[in-house]
mmCIF file of C-alpha atoms and ligand atoms in Angstrom:
data_model
loop_
_atom_site.group_PDB
_atom_site.id
_atom_site.type_symbol
_atom_site.label_atom_id
_atom_site.label_comp_id
_atom_site.label_asym_id
_atom_site.label_seq_id
_atom_site.Cartn_x
_atom_site.Cartn_y
_atom_site.Cartn_z
ATOM 1 C CA MET W 23 -144.797 160.059 222.182
ATOM 2 C CA ALA W 24 -147.647 162.294 222.060
ATOM 3 C CA LEU W 25 -149.573 165.335 219.401
ATOM 4 C CA SER W 26 -151.083 168.055 221.001
ATOM 5 C CA VAL W 27 -152.690 170.850 219.621
ATOM 6 C CA LEU W 28 -152.528 174.595 221.676
ATOM 7 C CA PRO W 29 -155.289 176.239 219.766
ATOM 8 C CA TRP W 30 -153.639 180.484 219.342
ATOM 9 C CA ALA W 31 -151.808 179.449 218.281
ATOM 10 C CA GLN W 32 -152.747 172.681 220.299
ATOM 11 C CA GLN W 33 -148.423 164.792 220.134
ATOM 12 C CA LEU W 34 -146.348 161.772 219.541
ATOM 13 C CA PRO W 35 -145.747 159.094 222.410
ATOM 14 C CA ALA W 36 -145.016 155.156 221.333
ATOM 15 C CA SER W 37 -145.039 155.171 224.171
ATOM 16 C CA ARG W 38 -144.935 158.424 223.797
ATOM 17 C CA LEU W 39 -145.276 160.868 220.863
ATOM 18 C CA THR W 40 -148.690 163.733 220.890
ATOM 19 C CA GLN W 41 -150.870 166.896 221.655
ATOM 20 C CA LEU W 42 -152.396 169.734 220.212
ATOM 21 C CA PRO W 43 -153.294 173.455 221.688
ATOM 22 C CA LYS W 44 -156.410 175.141 220.642
ATOM 23 C CA GLU W 45 -157.259 178.721 221.362
ATOM 24 C CA ALA W 46 -158.704 180.861 218.962
ATOM 25 C CA ARG W 47 -160.466 184.289 217.871
ATOM 26 C CA SER W 48 -161.859 185.185 221.333
ATOM 27 C CA VAL W 49 -158.696 184.198 223.051
ATOM 28 C CA SER W 50 -155.951 185.175 220.889
ATOM 29 C CA ARG W 51 -158.281 188.716 220.731
ATOM 30 C CA SER W 52 -157.477 189.225 223.990
ATOM 31 C CA ASN W 53 -153.918 187.205 225.838
ATOM 32 C CA GLY W 54 -153.562 184.942 223.165
ATOM 33 C CA ALA W 55 -149.811 185.025 223.236
ATOM 34 C CA GLU W 56 -149.574 184.616 227.345
ATOM 35 C CA ARG W 57 -151.875 182.086 227.258
ATOM 36 C CA SER W 58 -149.317 180.336 224.356
ATOM 37 C CA LYS W 59 -146.003 181.723 226.568
ATOM 38 C CA ALA W 60 -148.075 179.999 229.886
ATOM 39 C CA LEU W 61 -149.022 176.502 228.902
ATOM 40 C CA HIS W 62 -145.744 176.330 226.678
ATOM 41 C CA GLN W 63 -144.429 176.789 230.392
ATOM 42 C CA ARG W 64 -146.195 174.445 231.499
ATOM 43 C CA ILE W 65 -145.340 171.459 228.581
ATOM 44 C CA LEU W 66 -141.597 171.754 229.656
ATOM 45 C CA ASP W 67 -142.479 171.534 233.473
ATOM 46 C CA ASN W 68 -144.275 168.603 232.933
ATOM 47 C CA ASN W 69 -141.213 167.026 231.284
ATOM 48 C CA PHE W 70 -141.611 166.587 228.057
ATOM 49 C CA GLY W 71 -139.856 166.616 225.583
ATOM 50 C CA ILE W 72 -140.544 169.187 222.778
ATOM 51 C CA VAL W 73 -139.912 167.601 219.889
ATOM 52 C CA ARG W 74 -141.769 169.335 216.938
ATOM 53 C CA CYS W 75 -143.461 173.403 217.876
ATOM 54 C CA LYS W 76 -145.136 174.896 214.887
ATOM 55 C CA ASP W 77 -147.695 178.013 215.278
ATOM 56 C CA LEU W 78 -150.556 177.803 212.006
ATOM 57 C CA VAL W 79 -153.930 179.187 210.758
ATOM 58 C CA TRP W 80 -155.931 176.041 209.476
ATOM 59 C CA ARG W 81 -158.050 177.147 206.577
ATOM 60 C CA ARG W 82 -161.700 175.594 206.940
ATOM 61 C CA GLN W 83 -161.626 172.260 204.881
ATOM 62 C CA ASP W 84 -158.645 171.734 207.683
ATOM 63 C CA SER W 85 -160.083 171.901 210.415
ATOM 64 C CA GLU W 86 -163.656 170.172 209.033
ATOM 65 C CA ARG W 87 -161.191 167.794 208.276
ATOM 66 C CA PHE W 88 -159.195 166.828 211.075
ATOM 67 C CA TYR W 89 -161.994 166.459 212.932
ATOM 68 C CA ALA W 90 -164.310 164.496 210.506
ATOM 69 C CA GLU W 91 -165.110 161.881 213.342
ATOM 70 C CA HIS W 92 -167.253 164.182 214.822
ATOM 71 C CA SER W 93 -169.124 164.863 212.277
ATOM 72 C CA GLY W 94 -173.629 165.166 212.454
ATOM 73 C CA ARG W 95 -172.084 166.139 215.953
ATOM 74 C CA PHE W 96 -174.156 168.611 218.262
ATOM 75 C CA PHE W 97 -171.176 170.859 218.212
ATOM 76 C CA TYR W 98 -169.396 169.677 215.473
ATOM 77 C CA GLN W 99 -170.203 173.018 213.223
ATOM 78 C CA ARG W 100 -169.513 175.052 216.227
ATOM 79 C CA LEU W 101 -165.955 173.034 216.469
ATOM 80 C CA VAL W 102 -164.702 173.464 212.690
ATOM 81 C CA GLU W 103 -165.853 177.394 213.109
ATOM 82 C CA PHE W 104 -163.735 177.619 216.541
ATOM 83 C CA MET W 105 -161.486 175.854 215.167
ATOM 84 C CA SER W 106 -159.880 177.378 212.318
ATOM 85 C CA SER W 107 -161.130 181.330 213.618
ATOM 86 C CA GLY W 108 -157.576 181.781 214.716
ATOM 87 C CA PRO W 109 -154.063 181.316 215.092
ATOM 88 C CA MET W 110 -153.486 177.990 217.202
ATOM 89 C CA ARG W 111 -149.715 175.947 217.994
ATOM 90 C CA ALA W 112 -148.727 172.244 217.362
ATOM 91 C CA TYR W 113 -146.763 169.738 219.121
ATOM 92 C CA ILE W 114 -144.575 166.912 218.380
ATOM 93 C CA LEU W 115 -144.358 165.640 223.168
ATOM 94 C CA ALA W 116 -142.202 163.235 223.674
ATOM 95 C CA ARG W 117 -141.825 161.554 227.981
ATOM 96 C CA GLU W 118 -142.669 158.139 229.299
ATOM 97 C CA ASP W 119 -146.585 157.372 228.681
ATOM 98 C CA ALA W 120 -147.248 160.677 226.560
ATOM 99 C CA ILE W 121 -150.678 160.479 226.504
ATOM 100 C CA SER W 122 -152.115 159.547 229.227
ATOM 101 C CA HIS W 123 -149.966 162.492 231.357
ATOM 102 C CA TRP W 124 -150.946 165.088 228.190
ATOM 103 C CA ARG W 125 -154.873 164.167 228.736
ATOM 104 C CA GLU W 126 -154.452 164.515 232.411
ATOM 105 C CA LEU W 127 -152.690 167.636 232.257
ATOM 106 C CA MET W 128 -155.699 168.848 229.912
ATOM 107 C CA GLY W 129 -158.420 167.744 231.449
ATOM 108 C CA PRO W 130 -161.740 167.032 230.953
ATOM 109 C CA THR W 131 -163.279 167.992 228.012
ATOM 110 C CA LYS W 132 -165.940 169.786 229.720
ATOM 111 C CA VAL W 133 -165.602 172.746 231.413
ATOM 112 C CA PHE W 134 -167.721 172.832 234.010
ATOM 113 C CA ARG W 135 -165.840 169.222 235.280
ATOM 114 C CA ALA W 136 -162.410 170.621 234.386
ATOM 115 C CA ARG W 137 -163.778 173.635 236.373
ATOM 116 C CA PHE W 138 -164.853 171.389 239.474
ATOM 117 C CA ASN W 139 -163.004 168.156 239.436
ATOM 118 C CA SER W 140 -159.334 169.315 238.640
ATOM 119 C CA PRO W 141 -159.230 173.400 238.032
ATOM 120 C CA ALA W 142 -155.579 173.345 238.064
ATOM 121 C CA SER W 143 -155.971 171.278 234.753
ATOM 122 C CA ILE W 144 -155.490 173.191 231.498
ATOM 123 C CA ARG W 145 -158.940 173.356 231.148
ATOM 124 C CA GLY W 146 -159.596 174.642 233.984
ATOM 125 C CA GLN W 147 -157.670 177.265 233.944
ATOM 126 C CA PHE W 148 -158.459 178.556 230.473
ATOM 127 C CA GLY W 149 -160.789 176.012 229.213
ATOM 128 C CA LEU W 150 -164.255 179.153 228.087
ATOM 129 C CA THR W 151 -166.801 176.332 226.875
ATOM 130 C CA ASP W 152 -167.209 172.778 226.049
ATOM 131 C CA THR W 153 -165.989 173.613 222.628
ATOM 132 C CA ARG W 154 -163.294 176.362 223.141
ATOM 133 C CA ASN W 155 -161.511 174.336 226.013
ATOM 134 C CA THR W 156 -158.031 175.176 224.518
ATOM 135 C CA THR W 157 -156.609 172.455 223.967
ATOM 136 C CA HIS W 158 -157.005 168.716 221.880
ATOM 137 C CA GLY W 159 -154.603 165.916 222.757
ATOM 138 C CA SER W 160 -154.167 162.449 221.217
ATOM 139 C CA ASP W 161 -156.445 159.918 223.057
ATOM 140 C CA SER W 162 -154.491 157.095 221.173
ATOM 141 C CA LEU W 163 -150.775 155.686 219.649
ATOM 142 C CA GLU W 164 -152.634 155.040 216.482
ATOM 143 C CA SER W 165 -154.808 158.971 216.855
ATOM 144 C CA ALA W 166 -151.482 160.505 218.177
ATOM 145 C CA GLN W 167 -149.704 159.261 214.011
ATOM 146 C CA ARG W 168 -152.252 160.054 212.539
ATOM 147 C CA GLU W 169 -152.595 163.369 213.569
ATOM 148 C CA ILE W 170 -148.634 163.894 213.473
ATOM 149 C CA THR W 171 -148.964 162.572 209.869
ATOM 150 C CA PHE W 172 -151.849 165.823 209.756
ATOM 151 C CA PHE W 173 -149.931 169.116 211.191
ATOM 152 C CA PHE W 174 -146.344 167.867 210.209
ATOM 153 C CA PRO W 175 -146.573 165.790 206.972
ATOM 154 C CA ASP W 176 -142.427 166.115 206.586
ATOM 155 C CA PHE W 177 -142.102 164.230 209.704
ATOM 156 C CA CYS W 178 -140.544 160.522 210.321
ATOM 157 C CA ALA W 179 -141.504 158.610 213.328
ATOM 158 C CA ASP W 180 -140.371 156.025 212.110
ATOM 159 C CA GLU W 181 -136.975 157.066 212.394
ATOM 160 C CA TRP W 182 -137.634 160.167 214.861
ATOM 161 C CA MET W 183 -138.438 156.352 217.194
ATOM 162 C CA LYS W 184 -135.488 154.469 216.107
ATOM 163 C CA LYS W 185 -132.663 157.388 215.748
ATOM 164 C CA GLU W 186 -133.976 160.063 218.454
ATOM 165 C CA GLU W 187 -136.214 157.824 220.990
ATOM 166 C CA PRO W 188 -133.245 156.477 223.129
ATOM 167 C CA LEU W 189 -131.341 159.618 223.289
ATOM 168 C CA PHE W 190 -134.369 161.133 224.520
ATOM 169 C CA ARG W 191 -135.733 158.981 226.503
ATOM 170 C CA SER W 192 -131.715 158.732 228.210
ATOM 171 C CA GLY W 193 -131.758 162.632 228.142
ATOM 172 C CA GLN W 194 -128.893 163.504 225.951
ATOM 173 C CA ILE W 195 -131.656 166.531 225.082
ATOM 174 C CA ARG W 196 -131.117 170.645 225.530
ATOM 175 C CA TYR W 197 -133.820 173.088 225.223
ATOM 176 C CA ASP W 198 -133.123 175.901 221.662
ATOM 177 C CA HIS W 199 -134.466 178.358 223.346
ATOM 178 C CA GLN W 200 -135.290 180.340 220.188
ATOM 179 C CA ASN W 201 -136.717 177.463 218.869
ATOM 180 C CA GLN W 202 -138.729 176.511 221.650
ATOM 181 C CA ILE W 203 -138.025 173.141 220.501
ATOM 182 C CA HIS W 204 -135.671 170.221 222.430
ATOM 183 C CA THR W 205 -132.870 168.671 220.339
ATOM 184 C CA LEU W 206 -130.303 166.808 221.257
ATOM 185 C CA SER W 207 -126.938 167.767 222.910
ATOM 186 C CA LEU W 208 -124.259 166.535 220.945
ATOM 187 C CA SER W 209 -121.555 164.402 221.931
ATOM 188 C CA SER W 210 -118.722 164.468 220.269
HETATM 189 N N1 GTP C 12 -177.019 167.528 223.850
HETATM 190 C C1 GTP C 12 -176.661 169.283 223.638
HETATM 191 N N2 GTP C 12 -175.703 169.891 223.918
HETATM 192 C C2 GTP C 12 -176.000 171.319 223.340
HETATM 193 C C3 GTP C 12 -176.340 171.683 222.485
HETATM 194 N N3 GTP C 12 -175.891 172.779 222.013
HETATM 195 C C4 GTP C 12 -175.537 173.312 223.349
HETATM 196 N N4 GTP C 12 -175.320 171.651 223.805
HETATM 197 C C5 GTP C 12 -174.421 171.463 225.931
HETATM 198 O O1 GTP C 12 -175.392 172.335 226.465
HETATM 199 C C6 GTP C 12 -173.936 173.511 227.363
HETATM 200 C C7 GTP C 12 -173.995 174.591 226.795
HETATM 201 O O2 GTP C 12 -173.513 175.438 225.786
HETATM 202 P P1 GTP C 12 -173.601 176.707 224.558
HETATM 203 O O3 GTP C 12 -174.519 177.859 226.463
HETATM 204 O O4 GTP C 12 -174.746 175.914 224.109
HETATM 205 O O5 GTP C 12 -172.008 176.923 225.315
HETATM 206 P P2 GTP C 12 -171.655 178.044 224.083
HETATM 207 O O6 GTP C 12 -172.191 179.761 224.898
HETATM 208 O O7 GTP C 12 -172.483 177.764 222.688
HETATM 209 O O8 GTP C 12 -170.223 177.426 223.919
HETATM 210 P P3 GTP C 12 -169.032 177.158 222.194
HETATM 211 O O9 GTP C 12 -169.758 175.604 222.447
HETATM 212 O O10 GTP C 12 -167.933 176.745 222.480
HETATM 213 O O11 GTP C 12 -169.965 176.859 220.754
HETATM 214 C C8 GTP C 12 -172.482 172.341 226.561
HETATM 215 O O12 GTP C 12 -172.304 171.551 227.712
HETATM 216 C C9 GTP C 12 -173.474 171.837 225.391
HETATM 217 O O13 GTP C 12 -172.473 170.769 224.828
HETATM 218 C C10 GTP C 12 -177.480 170.815 221.637
HETATM 219 O O14 GTP C 12 -177.999 170.980 220.491
HETATM 220 N N5 GTP C 12 -178.011 168.917 221.961
HETATM 221 N N1 ADP C 13 -170.682 168.133 224.089
HETATM 222 C C1 ADP C 13 -169.629 168.679 223.900
HETATM 223 N N2 ADP C 13 -169.874 169.786 223.424
HETATM 224 C C2 ADP C 13 -169.121 170.845 222.823
HETATM 225 N N3 ADP C 13 -168.020 170.524 222.186
HETATM 226 C C3 ADP C 13 -167.556 169.373 222.556
HETATM 227 C C4 ADP C 13 -167.959 168.212 223.283
HETATM 228 N N4 ADP C 13 -168.243 167.140 222.986
HETATM 229 C C5 ADP C 13 -167.120 167.111 222.288
HETATM 230 N N5 ADP C 13 -166.530 168.816 222.015
HETATM 231 C C6 ADP C 13 -165.614 169.557 220.869
HETATM 232 O O1 ADP C 13 -164.652 168.502 220.414
HETATM 233 C C7 ADP C 13 -164.038 168.391 220.956
HETATM 234 C C8 ADP C 13 -162.662 166.726 220.181
HETATM 235 O O2 ADP C 13 -163.672 165.733 221.046
HETATM 236 P P1 ADP C 13 -163.508 164.441 221.786
HETATM 237 O O3 ADP C 13 -162.705 164.524 220.680
HETATM 238 O O4 ADP C 13 -164.482 164.256 222.136
HETATM 239 O O5 ADP C 13 -162.228 165.547 223.050
HETATM 240 P P2 ADP C 13 -161.498 165.587 224.094
HETATM 241 O O6 ADP C 13 -161.213 166.672 223.079
HETATM 242 O O7 ADP C 13 -161.694 165.789 225.814
HETATM 243 O O8 ADP C 13 -159.988 164.068 223.282
HETATM 244 C C9 ADP C 13 -163.777 168.961 221.794
HETATM 245 O O9 ADP C 13 -162.261 168.701 222.400
HETATM 246 C C10 ADP C 13 -164.424 170.315 222.218
HETATM 247 O O10 ADP C 13 -163.642 170.784 221.351
#
C-alpha cells in the first residue's frame, strides 16, 4: 500500500499502501479541478488500486504537524502555508511496490530536475516550484502507516491487509465510478 496526497485538493503499501497529491492556492485558482482529474486518471492508468480517496482542506496546524520533521528548514514556512492554502486530495493506493512506483511516477522533489530528467513525471509536468511540486508520497512503509493514520484515522490497515489486500492483489476488485475508488467485486 502507499499514501499519496494530491494538493488540490495528494497512500498505503505493506508491500504496498500510500500517496498524497498537493495542489493549492495558485493551482486550484486556475485549473485545479482539471489537474486533479488528470492526476486521478494517471493513478488509474498506472494500475494502482484506489483504497480510499478524500478531498479536504488543511488548517495551518495540520500542515505544521504533518511536516514537523522539516521545521527549521528554510522552506518550512512556505511549505506549511502552501499546504494549508487550498483544497487537496488524499489517497490510499495499493499495488505491488506502491511506494517506489508512486515516487517514480511523481518524479524528483526539485522541479527543474523533474522537468529536465523526468519530463513525463507528475512533478515534471505540473510542478511549479520546489515547494509547490504538486504531490506528496510516503517514502517508506513506516511513514505510509503514519501518514495514512493522519489522513484516514478510521482506516484500520491491519484489518485491510488481512481481509482485503489479498483480494486487491488477485484483482478481485472493480472501479466504483461514483465514489472514485476500487471496491471488492462481490463473489456470491
Ligand atoms: N538554501 C536555500 N535555498 C533556497 C532559499 N530560498 C530559496 N531557495 C532555493 O532556491 C530555488 C528557487 O527558490 P525560489 O525561486 O525562491 O522559489 P519560490 O519562487 O519562492 O517558490 P516556492 O519555493 O514555492 O516558495 C529553490 O531550489 C529553493 O529551494 C534559502 O533561503 N536557502
Ligand atoms: N530544497 C527545497 N526547496 C523548497 N521546498 C522543498 C525543498 N526540499 C523539500 N521541499 C518541500 O518539502 C516537501 C517534503 O520534502 P521531502 O520529504 O524531502 O521531499 P519529497 O516530497 O520528494 O519526499 C517537498 O515535497 C517540497 O514541497
